[in-house]
Short mmCIF file of C-alpha atoms in Angstrom, two decimals:
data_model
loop_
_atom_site.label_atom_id
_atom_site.label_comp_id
_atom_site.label_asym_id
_atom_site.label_seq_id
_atom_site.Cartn_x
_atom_site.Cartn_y
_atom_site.Cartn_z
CA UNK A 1 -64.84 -109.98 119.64
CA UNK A 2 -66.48 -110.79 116.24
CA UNK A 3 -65.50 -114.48 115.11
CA UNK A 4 -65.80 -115.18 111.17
CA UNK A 5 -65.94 -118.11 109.34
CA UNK A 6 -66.49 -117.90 105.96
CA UNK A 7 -69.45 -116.33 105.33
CA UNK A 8 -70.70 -116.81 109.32
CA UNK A 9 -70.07 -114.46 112.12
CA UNK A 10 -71.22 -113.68 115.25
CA UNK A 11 -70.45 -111.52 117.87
CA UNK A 12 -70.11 -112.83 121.51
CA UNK A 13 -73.27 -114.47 122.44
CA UNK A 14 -74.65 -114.79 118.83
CA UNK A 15 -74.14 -117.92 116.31
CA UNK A 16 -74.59 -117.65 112.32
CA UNK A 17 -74.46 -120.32 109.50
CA UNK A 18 -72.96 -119.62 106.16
CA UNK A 19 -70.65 -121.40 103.70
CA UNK A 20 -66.97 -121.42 103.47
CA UNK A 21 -65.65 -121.37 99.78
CA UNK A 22 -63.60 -123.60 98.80
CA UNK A 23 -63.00 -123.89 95.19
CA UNK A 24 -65.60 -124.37 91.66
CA UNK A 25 -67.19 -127.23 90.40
CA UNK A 26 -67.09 -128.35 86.80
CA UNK A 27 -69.76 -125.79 85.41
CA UNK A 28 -67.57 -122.98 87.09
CA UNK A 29 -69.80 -122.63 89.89
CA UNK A 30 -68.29 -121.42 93.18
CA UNK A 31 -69.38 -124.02 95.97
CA UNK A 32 -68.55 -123.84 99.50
CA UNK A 33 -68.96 -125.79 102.48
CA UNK A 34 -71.56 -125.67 105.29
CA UNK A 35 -70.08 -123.81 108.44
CA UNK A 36 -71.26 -122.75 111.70
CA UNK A 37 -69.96 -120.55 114.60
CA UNK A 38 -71.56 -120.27 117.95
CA UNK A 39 -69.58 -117.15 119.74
CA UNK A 40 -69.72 -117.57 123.27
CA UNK A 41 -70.95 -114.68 125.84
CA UNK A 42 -67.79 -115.41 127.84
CA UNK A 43 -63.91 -115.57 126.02
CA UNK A 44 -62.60 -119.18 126.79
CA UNK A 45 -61.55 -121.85 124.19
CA UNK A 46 -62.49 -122.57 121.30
CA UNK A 47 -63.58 -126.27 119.75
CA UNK A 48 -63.68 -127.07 116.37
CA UNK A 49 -65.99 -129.88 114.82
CA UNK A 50 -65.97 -131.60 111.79
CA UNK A 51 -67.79 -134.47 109.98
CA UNK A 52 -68.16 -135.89 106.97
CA UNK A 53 -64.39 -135.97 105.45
CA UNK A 54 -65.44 -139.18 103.81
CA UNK A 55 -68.85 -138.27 102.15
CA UNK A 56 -70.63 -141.68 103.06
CA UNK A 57 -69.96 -141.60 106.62
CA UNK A 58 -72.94 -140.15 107.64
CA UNK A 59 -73.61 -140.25 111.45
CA UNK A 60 -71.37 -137.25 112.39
CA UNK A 61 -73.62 -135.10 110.47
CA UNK A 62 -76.02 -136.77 112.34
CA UNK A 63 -74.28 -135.54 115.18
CA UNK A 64 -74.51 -132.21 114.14
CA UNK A 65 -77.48 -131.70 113.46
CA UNK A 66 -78.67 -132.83 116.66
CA UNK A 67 -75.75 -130.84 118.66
CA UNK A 68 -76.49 -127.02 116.97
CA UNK A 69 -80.05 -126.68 118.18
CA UNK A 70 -79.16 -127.29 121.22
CA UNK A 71 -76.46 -124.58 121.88
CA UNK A 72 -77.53 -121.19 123.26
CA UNK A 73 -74.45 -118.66 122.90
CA UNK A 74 -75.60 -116.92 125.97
CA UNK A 75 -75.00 -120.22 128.16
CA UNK A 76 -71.32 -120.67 126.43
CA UNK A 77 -67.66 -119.76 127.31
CA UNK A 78 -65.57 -119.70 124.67
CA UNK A 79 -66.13 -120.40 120.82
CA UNK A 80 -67.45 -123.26 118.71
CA UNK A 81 -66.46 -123.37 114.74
CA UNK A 82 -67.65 -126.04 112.75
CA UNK A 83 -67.76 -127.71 109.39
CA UNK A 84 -70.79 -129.79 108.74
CA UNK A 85 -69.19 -131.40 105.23
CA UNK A 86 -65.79 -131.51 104.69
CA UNK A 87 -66.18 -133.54 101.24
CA UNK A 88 -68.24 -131.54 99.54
CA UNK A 89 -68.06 -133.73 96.20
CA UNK A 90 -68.23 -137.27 97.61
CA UNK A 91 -71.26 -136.07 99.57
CA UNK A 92 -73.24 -134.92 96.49
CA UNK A 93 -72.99 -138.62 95.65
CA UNK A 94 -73.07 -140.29 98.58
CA UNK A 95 -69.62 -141.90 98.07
CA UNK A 96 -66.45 -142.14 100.30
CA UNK A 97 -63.75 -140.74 98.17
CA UNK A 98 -63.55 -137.58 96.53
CA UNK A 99 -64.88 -138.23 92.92
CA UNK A 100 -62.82 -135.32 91.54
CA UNK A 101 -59.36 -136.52 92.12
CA UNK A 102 -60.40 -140.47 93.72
CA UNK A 103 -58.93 -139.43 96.97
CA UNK A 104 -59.97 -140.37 100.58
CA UNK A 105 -60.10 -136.86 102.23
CA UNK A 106 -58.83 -137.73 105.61
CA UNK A 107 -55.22 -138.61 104.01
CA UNK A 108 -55.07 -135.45 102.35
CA UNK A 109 -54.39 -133.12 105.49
CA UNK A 110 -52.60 -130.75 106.21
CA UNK A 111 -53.64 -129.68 102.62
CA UNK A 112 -52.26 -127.52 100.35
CA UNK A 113 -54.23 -124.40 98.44
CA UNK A 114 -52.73 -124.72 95.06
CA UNK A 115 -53.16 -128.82 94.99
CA UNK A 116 -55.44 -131.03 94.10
CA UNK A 117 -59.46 -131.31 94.85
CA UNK A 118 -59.16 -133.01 97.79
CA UNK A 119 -55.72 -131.22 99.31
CA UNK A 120 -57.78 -127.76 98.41
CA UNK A 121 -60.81 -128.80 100.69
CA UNK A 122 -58.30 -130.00 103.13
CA UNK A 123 -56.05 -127.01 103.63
CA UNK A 124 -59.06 -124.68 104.05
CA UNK A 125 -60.63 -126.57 106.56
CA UNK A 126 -57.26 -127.43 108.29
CA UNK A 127 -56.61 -123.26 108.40
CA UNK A 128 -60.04 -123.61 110.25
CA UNK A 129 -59.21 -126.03 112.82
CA UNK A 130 -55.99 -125.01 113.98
CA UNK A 131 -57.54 -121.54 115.22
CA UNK A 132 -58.71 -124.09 118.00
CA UNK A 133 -57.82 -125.71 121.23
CA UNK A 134 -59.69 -128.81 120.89
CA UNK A 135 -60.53 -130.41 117.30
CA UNK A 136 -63.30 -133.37 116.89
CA UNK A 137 -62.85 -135.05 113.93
CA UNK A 138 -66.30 -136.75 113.56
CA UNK A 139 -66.44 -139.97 111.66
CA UNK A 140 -67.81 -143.99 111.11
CA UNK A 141 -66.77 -147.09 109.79
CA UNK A 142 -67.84 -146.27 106.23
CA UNK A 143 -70.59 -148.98 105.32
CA UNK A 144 -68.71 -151.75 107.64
CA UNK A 145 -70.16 -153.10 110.71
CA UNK A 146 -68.25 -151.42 113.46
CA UNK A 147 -68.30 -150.27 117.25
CA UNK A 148 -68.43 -146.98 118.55
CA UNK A 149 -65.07 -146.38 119.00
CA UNK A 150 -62.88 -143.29 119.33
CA UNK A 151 -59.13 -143.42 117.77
CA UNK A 152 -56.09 -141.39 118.66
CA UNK A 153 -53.68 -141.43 115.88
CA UNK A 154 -50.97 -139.53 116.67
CA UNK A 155 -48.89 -142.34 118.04
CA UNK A 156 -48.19 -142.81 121.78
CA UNK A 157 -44.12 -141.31 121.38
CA UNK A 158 -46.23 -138.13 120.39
CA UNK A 159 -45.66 -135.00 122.98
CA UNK A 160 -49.60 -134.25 122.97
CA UNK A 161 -50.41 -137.98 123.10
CA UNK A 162 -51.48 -137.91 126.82
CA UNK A 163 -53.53 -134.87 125.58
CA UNK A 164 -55.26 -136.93 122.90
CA UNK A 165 -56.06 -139.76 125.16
CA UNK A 166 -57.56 -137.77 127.63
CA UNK A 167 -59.70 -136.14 125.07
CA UNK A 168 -60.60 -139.13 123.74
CA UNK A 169 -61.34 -140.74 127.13
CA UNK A 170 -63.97 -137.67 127.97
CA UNK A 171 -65.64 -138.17 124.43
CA UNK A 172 -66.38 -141.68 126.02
CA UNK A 173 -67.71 -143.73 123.55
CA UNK A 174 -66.77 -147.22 125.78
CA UNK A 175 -63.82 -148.01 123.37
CA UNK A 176 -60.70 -145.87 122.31
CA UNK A 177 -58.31 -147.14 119.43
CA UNK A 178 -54.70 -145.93 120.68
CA UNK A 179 -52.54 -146.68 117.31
CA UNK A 180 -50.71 -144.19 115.25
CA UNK A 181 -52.71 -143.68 112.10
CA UNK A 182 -51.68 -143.11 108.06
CA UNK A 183 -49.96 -139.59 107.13
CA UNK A 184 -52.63 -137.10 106.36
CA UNK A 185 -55.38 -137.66 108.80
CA UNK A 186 -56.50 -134.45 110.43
CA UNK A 187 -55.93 -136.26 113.98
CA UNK A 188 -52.11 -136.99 113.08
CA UNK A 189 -51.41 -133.45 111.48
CA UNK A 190 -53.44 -131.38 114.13
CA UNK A 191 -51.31 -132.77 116.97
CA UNK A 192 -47.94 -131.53 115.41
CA UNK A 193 -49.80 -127.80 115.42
CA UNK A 194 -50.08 -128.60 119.56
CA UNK A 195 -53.57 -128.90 119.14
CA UNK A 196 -55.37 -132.38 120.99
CA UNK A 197 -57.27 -133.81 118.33
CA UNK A 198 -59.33 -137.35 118.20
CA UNK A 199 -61.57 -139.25 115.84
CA UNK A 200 -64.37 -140.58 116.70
CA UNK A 201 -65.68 -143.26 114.46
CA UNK A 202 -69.30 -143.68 115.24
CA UNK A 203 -70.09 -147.14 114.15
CA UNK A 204 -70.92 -148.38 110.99
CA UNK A 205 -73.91 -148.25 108.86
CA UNK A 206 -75.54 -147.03 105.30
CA UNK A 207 -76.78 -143.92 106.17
CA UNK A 208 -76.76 -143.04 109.30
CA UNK A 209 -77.53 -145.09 113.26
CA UNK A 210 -79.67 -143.01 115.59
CA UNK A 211 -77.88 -144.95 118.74
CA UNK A 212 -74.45 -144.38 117.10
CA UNK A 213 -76.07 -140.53 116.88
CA UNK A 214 -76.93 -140.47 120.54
CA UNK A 215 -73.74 -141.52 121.65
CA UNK A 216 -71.88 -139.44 119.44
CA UNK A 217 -74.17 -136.08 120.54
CA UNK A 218 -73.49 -137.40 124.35
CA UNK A 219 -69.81 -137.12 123.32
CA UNK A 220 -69.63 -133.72 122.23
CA UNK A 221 -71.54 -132.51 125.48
CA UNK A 222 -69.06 -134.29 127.71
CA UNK A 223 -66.28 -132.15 125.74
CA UNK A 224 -68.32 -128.97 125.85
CA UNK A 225 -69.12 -129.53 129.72
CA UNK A 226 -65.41 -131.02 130.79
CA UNK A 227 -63.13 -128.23 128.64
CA UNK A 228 -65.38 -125.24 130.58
CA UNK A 229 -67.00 -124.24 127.62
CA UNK A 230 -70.73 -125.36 129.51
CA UNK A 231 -71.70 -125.23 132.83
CA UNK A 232 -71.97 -128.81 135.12
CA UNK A 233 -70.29 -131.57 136.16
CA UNK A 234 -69.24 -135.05 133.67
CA UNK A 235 -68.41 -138.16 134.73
CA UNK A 236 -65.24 -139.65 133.21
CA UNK A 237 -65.57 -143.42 132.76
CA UNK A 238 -62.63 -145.68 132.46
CA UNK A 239 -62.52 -146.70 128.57
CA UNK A 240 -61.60 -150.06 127.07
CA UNK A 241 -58.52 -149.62 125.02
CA UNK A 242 -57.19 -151.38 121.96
CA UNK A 243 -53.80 -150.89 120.69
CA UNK A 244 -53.88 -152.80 117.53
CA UNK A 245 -55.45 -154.73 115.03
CA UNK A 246 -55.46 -157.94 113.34
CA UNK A 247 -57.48 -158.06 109.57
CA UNK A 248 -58.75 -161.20 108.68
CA UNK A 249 -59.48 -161.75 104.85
CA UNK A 250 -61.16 -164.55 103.00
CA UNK A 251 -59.28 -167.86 102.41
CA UNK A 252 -61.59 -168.25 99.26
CA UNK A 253 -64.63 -167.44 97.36
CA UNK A 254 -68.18 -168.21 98.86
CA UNK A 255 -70.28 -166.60 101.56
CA UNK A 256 -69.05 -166.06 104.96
CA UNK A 257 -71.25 -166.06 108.54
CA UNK A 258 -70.26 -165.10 111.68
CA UNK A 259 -69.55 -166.90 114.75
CA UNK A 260 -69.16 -163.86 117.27
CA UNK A 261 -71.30 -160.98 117.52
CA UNK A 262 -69.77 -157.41 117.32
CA UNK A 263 -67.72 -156.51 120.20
CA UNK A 264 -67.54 -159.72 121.74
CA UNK A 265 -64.42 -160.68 123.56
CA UNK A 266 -62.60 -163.79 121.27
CA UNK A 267 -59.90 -165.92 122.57
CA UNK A 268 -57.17 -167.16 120.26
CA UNK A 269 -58.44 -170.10 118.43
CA UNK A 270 -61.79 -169.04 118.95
CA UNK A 271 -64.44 -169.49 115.80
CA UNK A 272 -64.32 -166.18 113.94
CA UNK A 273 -66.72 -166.83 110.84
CA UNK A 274 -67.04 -169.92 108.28
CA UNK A 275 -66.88 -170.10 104.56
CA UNK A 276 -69.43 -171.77 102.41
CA UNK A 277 -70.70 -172.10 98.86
CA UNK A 278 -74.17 -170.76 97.86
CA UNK A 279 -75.37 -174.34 98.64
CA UNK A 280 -73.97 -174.36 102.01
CA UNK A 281 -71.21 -176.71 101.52
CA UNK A 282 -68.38 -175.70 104.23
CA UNK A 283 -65.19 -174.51 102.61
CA UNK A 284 -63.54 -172.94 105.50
CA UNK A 285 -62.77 -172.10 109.35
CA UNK A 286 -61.33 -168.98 110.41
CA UNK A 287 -59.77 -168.92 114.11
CA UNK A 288 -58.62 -166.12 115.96
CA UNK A 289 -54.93 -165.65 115.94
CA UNK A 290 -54.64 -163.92 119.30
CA UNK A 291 -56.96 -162.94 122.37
CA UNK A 292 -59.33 -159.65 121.36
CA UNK A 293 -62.19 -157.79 120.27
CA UNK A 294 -64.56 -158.48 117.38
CA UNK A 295 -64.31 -154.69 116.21
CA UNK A 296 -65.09 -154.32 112.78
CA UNK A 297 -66.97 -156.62 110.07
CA UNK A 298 -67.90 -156.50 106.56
CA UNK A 299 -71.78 -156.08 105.84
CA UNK A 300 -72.62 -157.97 102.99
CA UNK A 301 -72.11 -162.17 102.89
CA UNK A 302 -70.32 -162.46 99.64
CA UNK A 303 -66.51 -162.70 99.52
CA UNK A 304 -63.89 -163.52 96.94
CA UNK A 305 -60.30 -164.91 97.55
CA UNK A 306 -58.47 -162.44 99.86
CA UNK A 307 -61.51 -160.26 99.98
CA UNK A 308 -62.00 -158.14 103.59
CA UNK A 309 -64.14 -159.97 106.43
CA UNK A 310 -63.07 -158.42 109.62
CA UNK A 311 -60.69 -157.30 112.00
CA UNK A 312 -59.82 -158.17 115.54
CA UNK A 313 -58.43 -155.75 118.36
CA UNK A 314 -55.99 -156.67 120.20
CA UNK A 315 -53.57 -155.63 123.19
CA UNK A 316 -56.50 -155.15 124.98
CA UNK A 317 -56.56 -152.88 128.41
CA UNK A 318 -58.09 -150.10 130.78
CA UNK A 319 -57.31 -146.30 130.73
#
């Protein structure tokens, strides 16, 4: 059977890129966004892959771009639909939220057609995904310092949680977040359609991380190969998981360093990062309030009062 999306389609053992439209910009142009299908020789599931709902996280396009080439439709069972760019506008300017409306994309889901900017994008692309099985929901830590990580938001009370976890667990970046996320990410309102969904955040960076890349690419293939839709065999490792999070912010103005490198273990009371003035004159100590992980740091040195610095996981175990 034919699969269409958009502009794309492909008969079994073809693939075809097109565009998906979406809406007009502010000259009255039509735009649409980037889309792929790769129609399997042999029926079987179907995946969908996204990146890019926040235009400056790069490294899932990365992803991408490094996965397509590789596919042959001949060697697949089932069907793969992606969207290379979700937010079409923040892309264009290499910013997180959607200029148009100032909205972060992945809070707008499941969408809605007559809505706003954002909600527009986000209801087309959510029709999209929830003609799948499987949905990959490819992002990073915006411009933060960050592991690779992948996060299950649907909250562990959720009747597809065990789904998502598994999911999450093949993807196998090391490090899973278990926590319910905010309403209107794609990996909370995917779940309530019955459809496993995760979001891998692949690091942090401006621009985009080749190793962040690699391990995101390695992800997809252990999907592909696990859910049948490749041939082979993939190892599932046992992933360190995190169940919450502790934010740190700064007790005052100055420049901060850290004491603990990036997913370092920290024990409460351990030496987190110190506060100084521009002349190096210590202003401040920041402990660890409980045992964890150094998961996520700001990049740049300068801070004001209350200003984000970083964020500890905690309830720290195995799965």
């Amino acid at each position: 059977m034919t699969t269409t999306l958009g502009t794309a389609s492909a008969a079994p053992g073809e693939m075809d890129t097109g565009r998906l439209e979406v809406g007009e910009t502010r000259d009255g142009s039509s735009f649409g966004l980037p889309v792929a299908v790769i129609n399997g020789a042999r029926a079987g599931k179907t995946l969908y892959l996204q990146a890019a709902s926040d235009g400056d996280e790069l490294n899932g396009v990365g992803v991408i771009q490094r996965v397509v080439p590789q596919l042959d439709p001949a060697e697949i069972t089932g069907t793969i639909l992606i969207v290379g760019i979700v937010n079409y506008h923040a892309f264009q300017v290499a910013e997180h939220r959607n200029p148009i409306d100032d909205t972060k994309m992945n809070r707008a889901y499941p969408g809605n057609e007559a809505g706003t900017s954002s909600e527009r994008i986000a209801a087309a692309t959510f029709e999209v995904a929830t003609r799948a099985d499987l949905i990959l929901d490819l992002h990073q830590g915006s411009t933060s310092r960050m592991i690779d990580e992948v996060r299950v938001r649907c909250g562990k009370r959720h009747r597809l949680h065990d789904d998502c976890l598994k999911l999450a667990k093949v993807f196998g970046c090391g490090y899973i977040l278990d926590q319910k996320g905010p309403d209107g990410q794609l990996a909370r309102a995917a779940p309530d359609e019955g459809i496993p969904t995760v979001d891998p955040e692949l690091g942090g960076t401006v621009g985009w991380d080749e190793e962040s890349i690699r391990k995101g690419v390695e992800g997809v293939f252990n999907v592909l190969t696990y859910y049948g839709f490749l041939e082979g065999e993939t190892t599932v490792e046992t992933q360190t998981r995190a169940n919450g999070f502790e934010q740190y912010g700064a007790p005052g103005g100055g420049l901060i360093s850290f004491e603990r490198e990036l997913g370092e273990r920290v024990r409460r009371g351990d030496l987190l990062f110190e506060l100084t003035t521009p002349f190096g004159e210590r202003k401040a100590e920041v402990t660890a309030d409980s045992d964890g992980i150094l998961w996520r740091t700001r990049r740049l040195p300068q801070v004001a009062s209350g200003e984000y610095v970083c964020s500890v996981a905690t309830d720290i175990d195995d799965y």
